[in-house]
């Protein structure tokens, strides 16, 4: 069970790898897309860009595969393949619905701050019937700079009308943790593809095995 210094006034969720089990689908889609352009991608490369916006991923691709890579073709093709994979096998991460139910019971509002395109995020949430469970869903275009910059989490706090220091941020990626911690939020990491480093551990209030553990921690605080 996690421990926090105080009960949060709001909770801000990441999306990919935290709410939806999408990171493995993103990686599979990138492997397939790059293979179509004659390149083999090692999983280790994808792990370096987890939790970052497309502009950062694009830079990483060009650095890894060279300036002749048609990155502006690969981006849309990658997303298209990802969407196709999601329609086949998108799944919720364990504990999502139970945590949202607990937040409702405690009267704690929730928001999402994601690096994924807005239309794609809404397709995921609408398909899962979860859109109305959040006060707002922020995506690129709703903030100036992507993770690891604090802008996504600061924007979410403004939308919620809550001081960032009174918010709990839930993240699965290292760049997401950096973003939330820089915004001044209580930050809990629920690792997906990558675990914490000593740096990341120092930025977190806790490392949780899953969202059930987060829920239990909030219940204990509210008791």
CSV table of C-alpha atoms in Angstrom, one decimal:
chain,number,residue,atom,x,y,z
A,1,UNK,CA,0.0,0.0,0.0
A,2,UNK,CA,1.3,3.4,-0.9
A,3,UNK,CA,1.6,6.3,1.6
A,4,UNK,CA,1.1,10.0,0.8
A,5,UNK,CA,1.6,13.1,2.9
A,6,UNK,CA,-2.0,14.1,2.6
A,7,UNK,CA,-5.2,13.2,0.7
A,8,UNK,CA,-5.1,14.8,-2.7
A,9,UNK,CA,-7.7,17.3,-3.8
A,10,UNK,CA,-7.5,16.0,-7.4
A,11,UNK,CA,-5.9,13.1,-9.3
A,12,UNK,CA,-4.2,13.5,-12.7
A,13,UNK,CA,-3.7,10.3,-14.7
A,14,UNK,CA,-1.4,9.6,-17.6
A,15,UNK,CA,-3.1,7.5,-20.2
A,16,UNK,CA,-0.8,5.1,-22.2
A,17,UNK,CA,0.5,2.3,-20.0
A,18,UNK,CA,-1.4,3.5,-17.0
A,19,UNK,CA,-5.1,3.5,-17.9
A,20,UNK,CA,-4.8,1.5,-21.1
A,21,UNK,CA,-2.4,-1.3,-21.9
A,22,UNK,CA,-1.2,0.5,-25.0
A,23,UNK,CA,2.5,0.9,-24.8
A,24,UNK,CA,3.1,-2.6,-26.1
A,25,UNK,CA,0.8,-1.9,-29.0
A,26,UNK,CA,2.6,1.4,-29.8
A,27,UNK,CA,5.9,-0.5,-29.8
A,28,UNK,CA,4.5,-3.3,-32.0
A,29,UNK,CA,3.1,-0.8,-34.4
A,30,UNK,CA,6.4,1.1,-34.7
A,31,UNK,CA,8.3,-2.2,-35.3
A,32,UNK,CA,5.9,-3.1,-38.1
A,33,UNK,CA,6.0,0.5,-39.6
A,34,UNK,CA,9.8,0.8,-39.6
A,35,UNK,CA,10.1,-2.7,-41.1
A,36,UNK,CA,8.0,-1.6,-44.0
A,37,UNK,CA,10.6,1.1,-44.6
A,38,UNK,CA,13.5,-1.4,-44.4
A,39,UNK,CA,14.6,-0.8,-40.8
A,40,UNK,CA,14.7,-3.1,-37.8
A,41,UNK,CA,13.9,-1.5,-34.5
A,42,UNK,CA,15.1,-2.9,-31.3
A,43,UNK,CA,12.7,-2.7,-28.3
A,44,UNK,CA,15.4,-0.8,-26.4
A,45,UNK,CA,15.0,2.2,-28.8
A,46,UNK,CA,11.3,2.4,-28.1
A,47,UNK,CA,12.0,2.4,-24.4
A,48,UNK,CA,14.0,5.6,-24.8
A,49,UNK,CA,11.0,7.5,-26.2
A,50,UNK,CA,8.2,6.1,-24.0
A,51,UNK,CA,6.0,8.9,-22.6
A,52,UNK,CA,7.3,11.6,-25.0
A,53,UNK,CA,5.3,13.5,-27.7
A,54,UNK,CA,5.7,12.8,-31.4
A,55,UNK,CA,8.1,15.7,-31.9
A,56,UNK,CA,10.6,14.1,-29.6
A,57,UNK,CA,10.0,10.6,-31.0
A,58,UNK,CA,10.6,12.0,-34.5
A,59,UNK,CA,13.9,13.5,-33.5
A,60,UNK,CA,14.9,10.2,-32.0
A,61,UNK,CA,14.0,8.3,-35.1
A,62,UNK,CA,16.0,10.6,-37.3
A,63,UNK,CA,19.0,10.4,-35.0
A,64,UNK,CA,18.7,6.6,-34.8
A,65,UNK,CA,18.0,5.8,-38.5
A,66,UNK,CA,19.5,8.8,-40.3
A,67,UNK,CA,18.2,12.0,-41.9
A,68,UNK,CA,16.9,10.2,-45.0
A,69,UNK,CA,14.2,8.4,-42.9
A,70,UNK,CA,10.8,9.6,-44.2
A,71,UNK,CA,9.7,10.5,-40.6
A,72,UNK,CA,6.7,12.5,-41.7
A,73,UNK,CA,5.3,9.4,-43.6
A,74,UNK,CA,6.2,7.1,-40.7
A,75,UNK,CA,4.3,9.1,-38.1
A,76,UNK,CA,0.8,8.8,-39.6
A,77,UNK,CA,1.5,5.2,-40.7
A,78,UNK,CA,2.6,4.3,-37.2
A,79,UNK,CA,-0.5,5.8,-35.7
A,80,UNK,CA,-2.8,4.2,-38.2
A,81,UNK,CA,-1.3,0.7,-37.4
A,82,UNK,CA,-1.6,1.4,-33.7
A,83,UNK,CA,-5.3,2.3,-34.0
A,84,UNK,CA,-5.8,-0.9,-35.9
A,85,UNK,CA,-4.1,-2.9,-33.2
A,86,UNK,CA,-6.2,-1.1,-30.5
A,87,UNK,CA,-9.4,-2.0,-32.2
A,88,UNK,CA,-8.3,-5.6,-32.1
A,89,UNK,CA,-7.1,-5.9,-28.5
A,90,UNK,CA,-7.1,-2.7,-26.5
A,91,UNK,CA,-7.4,-3.5,-22.7
A,92,UNK,CA,-7.7,-1.5,-19.5
A,93,UNK,CA,-4.9,-1.8,-17.0
A,94,UNK,CA,-5.8,-3.6,-13.8
A,95,UNK,CA,-7.6,-1.5,-11.1
A,96,UNK,CA,-8.6,1.5,-13.3
A,97,UNK,CA,-12.4,1.3,-12.8
A,98,UNK,CA,-12.1,0.5,-9.1
A,99,UNK,CA,-9.8,3.5,-8.5
A,100,UNK,CA,-12.2,5.8,-10.4
A,101,UNK,CA,-15.1,4.4,-8.3
A,102,UNK,CA,-13.2,5.2,-5.1
A,103,UNK,CA,-12.4,8.7,-6.3
A,104,UNK,CA,-16.1,9.3,-6.9
A,105,UNK,CA,-16.9,8.0,-3.5
A,106,UNK,CA,-14.3,10.4,-1.9
A,107,UNK,CA,-15.4,13.3,-4.0
A,108,UNK,CA,-12.0,13.7,-5.6
A,109,UNK,CA,-12.0,14.9,-9.2
A,110,UNK,CA,-9.9,13.3,-11.9
A,111,UNK,CA,-8.2,14.5,-15.1
A,112,UNK,CA,-6.0,13.0,-17.8
A,113,UNK,CA,-2.7,14.5,-19.2
A,114,UNK,CA,-1.6,12.5,-22.2
A,115,UNK,CA,1.0,12.8,-24.9
A,116,UNK,CA,-1.2,11.0,-27.4
A,117,UNK,CA,-3.2,12.8,-30.0
A,118,UNK,CA,-6.5,14.2,-28.7
A,119,UNK,CA,-8.7,12.4,-31.2
A,120,UNK,CA,-7.0,9.1,-30.4
A,121,UNK,CA,-7.3,9.6,-26.6
A,122,UNK,CA,-11.0,10.3,-26.9
A,123,UNK,CA,-11.5,7.3,-29.1
A,124,UNK,CA,-10.0,5.2,-26.4
A,125,UNK,CA,-12.0,6.7,-23.6
A,126,UNK,CA,-15.3,6.7,-25.5
A,127,UNK,CA,-14.8,3.1,-26.5
A,128,UNK,CA,-14.2,2.1,-22.9
A,129,UNK,CA,-17.1,4.2,-21.7
A,130,UNK,CA,-14.8,6.2,-19.4
A,131,UNK,CA,-14.9,9.7,-20.9
A,132,UNK,CA,-17.4,11.0,-18.4
A,133,UNK,CA,-15.4,9.7,-15.5
A,134,UNK,CA,-12.9,12.6,-16.0
A,135,UNK,CA,-13.4,16.3,-15.6
A,136,UNK,CA,-11.0,17.0,-18.5
A,137,UNK,CA,-8.8,15.0,-20.9
A,138,UNK,CA,-5.7,17.1,-22.0
A,139,UNK,CA,-3.6,16.2,-25.0
A,140,UNK,CA,-1.1,18.0,-27.3
A,141,UNK,CA,-2.7,21.3,-28.2
A,142,UNK,CA,-4.0,21.8,-24.7
A,143,UNK,CA,-0.5,22.7,-23.3
A,144,UNK,CA,2.6,24.4,-24.8
A,145,UNK,CA,5.3,21.7,-24.2
A,146,UNK,CA,5.2,18.0,-23.8
A,147,UNK,CA,6.5,15.7,-21.1
A,148,UNK,CA,9.0,15.8,-19.4
A,149,UNK,CA,8.2,19.5,-19.3
A,150,UNK,CA,5.7,20.2,-16.4
A,151,UNK,CA,3.3,22.0,-18.8
A,152,UNK,CA,0.8,19.1,-19.2
A,153,UNK,CA,0.3,18.6,-15.5
A,154,UNK,CA,0.2,22.4,-14.8
A,155,UNK,CA,-2.5,22.7,-17.4
A,156,UNK,CA,-4.5,19.9,-15.9
A,157,UNK,CA,-4.3,21.5,-12.4
A,158,UNK,CA,-5.5,24.8,-13.9
A,159,UNK,CA,-8.4,23.1,-15.6
A,160,UNK,CA,-9.3,21.4,-12.3
A,161,UNK,CA,-8.9,24.6,-10.3
A,162,UNK,CA,-6.6,22.9,-7.9
A,163,UNK,CA,-3.1,23.9,-6.7
A,164,UNK,CA,-0.6,21.5,-8.3
A,165,UNK,CA,0.8,20.7,-4.8
A,166,UNK,CA,-2.6,19.3,-3.8
A,167,UNK,CA,-2.8,17.0,-6.8
A,168,UNK,CA,-1.7,13.4,-7.1
A,169,UNK,CA,-0.2,12.5,-10.4
A,170,UNK,CA,-0.2,8.8,-11.6
A,171,UNK,CA,2.4,7.9,-14.2
A,172,UNK,CA,4.0,4.8,-15.7
A,173,UNK,CA,6.9,6.4,-17.6
A,174,UNK,CA,10.1,8.1,-16.5
A,175,UNK,CA,9.5,11.2,-18.5
A,176,UNK,CA,6.0,11.4,-17.1
A,177,UNK,CA,7.3,11.2,-13.6
A,178,UNK,CA,9.7,14.0,-14.4
A,179,UNK,CA,6.9,16.1,-15.8
A,180,UNK,CA,4.6,15.6,-12.8
A,181,UNK,CA,7.3,16.1,-10.2
A,182,UNK,CA,8.5,19.3,-11.9
A,183,UNK,CA,4.9,20.5,-11.7
A,184,UNK,CA,5.1,20.1,-7.9
A,185,UNK,CA,2.5,17.3,-7.7
A,186,UNK,CA,2.6,14.3,-5.4
A,187,UNK,CA,3.8,11.7,-7.9
A,188,UNK,CA,3.3,7.9,-7.8
A,189,UNK,CA,4.8,5.7,-10.5
A,190,UNK,CA,3.0,2.5,-11.6
A,191,UNK,CA,5.7,1.1,-13.8
A,192,UNK,CA,4.7,-0.5,-17.1
A,193,UNK,CA,7.6,-1.2,-19.6
A,194,UNK,CA,10.3,0.5,-17.5
A,195,UNK,CA,10.9,0.5,-13.8
A,196,UNK,CA,12.2,3.4,-11.8
A,197,UNK,CA,15.9,4.5,-11.7
A,198,UNK,CA,17.3,6.0,-8.5
A,199,UNK,CA,16.6,9.4,-10.0
A,200,UNK,CA,13.0,8.6,-10.7
A,201,UNK,CA,12.5,6.9,-7.3
A,202,UNK,CA,13.7,10.1,-5.6
A,203,UNK,CA,11.0,12.1,-7.5
A,204,UNK,CA,8.2,9.8,-6.4
A,205,UNK,CA,6.2,9.6,-3.2
A,206,UNK,CA,5.8,5.9,-3.9
A,207,UNK,CA,6.2,3.2,-6.5
A,208,UNK,CA,3.0,1.1,-6.8
A,209,UNK,CA,2.5,-2.3,-8.2
A,210,UNK,CA,-0.8,-1.4,-9.8
A,211,UNK,CA,-3.8,1.0,-9.4
A,212,UNK,CA,-5.4,-1.3,-6.7
A,213,UNK,CA,-2.4,-0.4,-4.5
A,214,UNK,CA,-3.1,3.3,-5.2
A,215,UNK,CA,-6.8,2.9,-4.3
A,216,UNK,CA,-5.9,1.2,-1.0
A,217,UNK,CA,-3.6,4.0,-0.1
A,218,UNK,CA,-6.3,6.6,-0.7
A,219,UNK,CA,-8.8,4.7,1.3
A,220,UNK,CA,-6.4,4.5,4.3
A,221,UNK,CA,-5.7,8.2,4.1
A,222,UNK,CA,-9.4,9.0,4.0
A,223,UNK,CA,-10.3,6.8,7.0
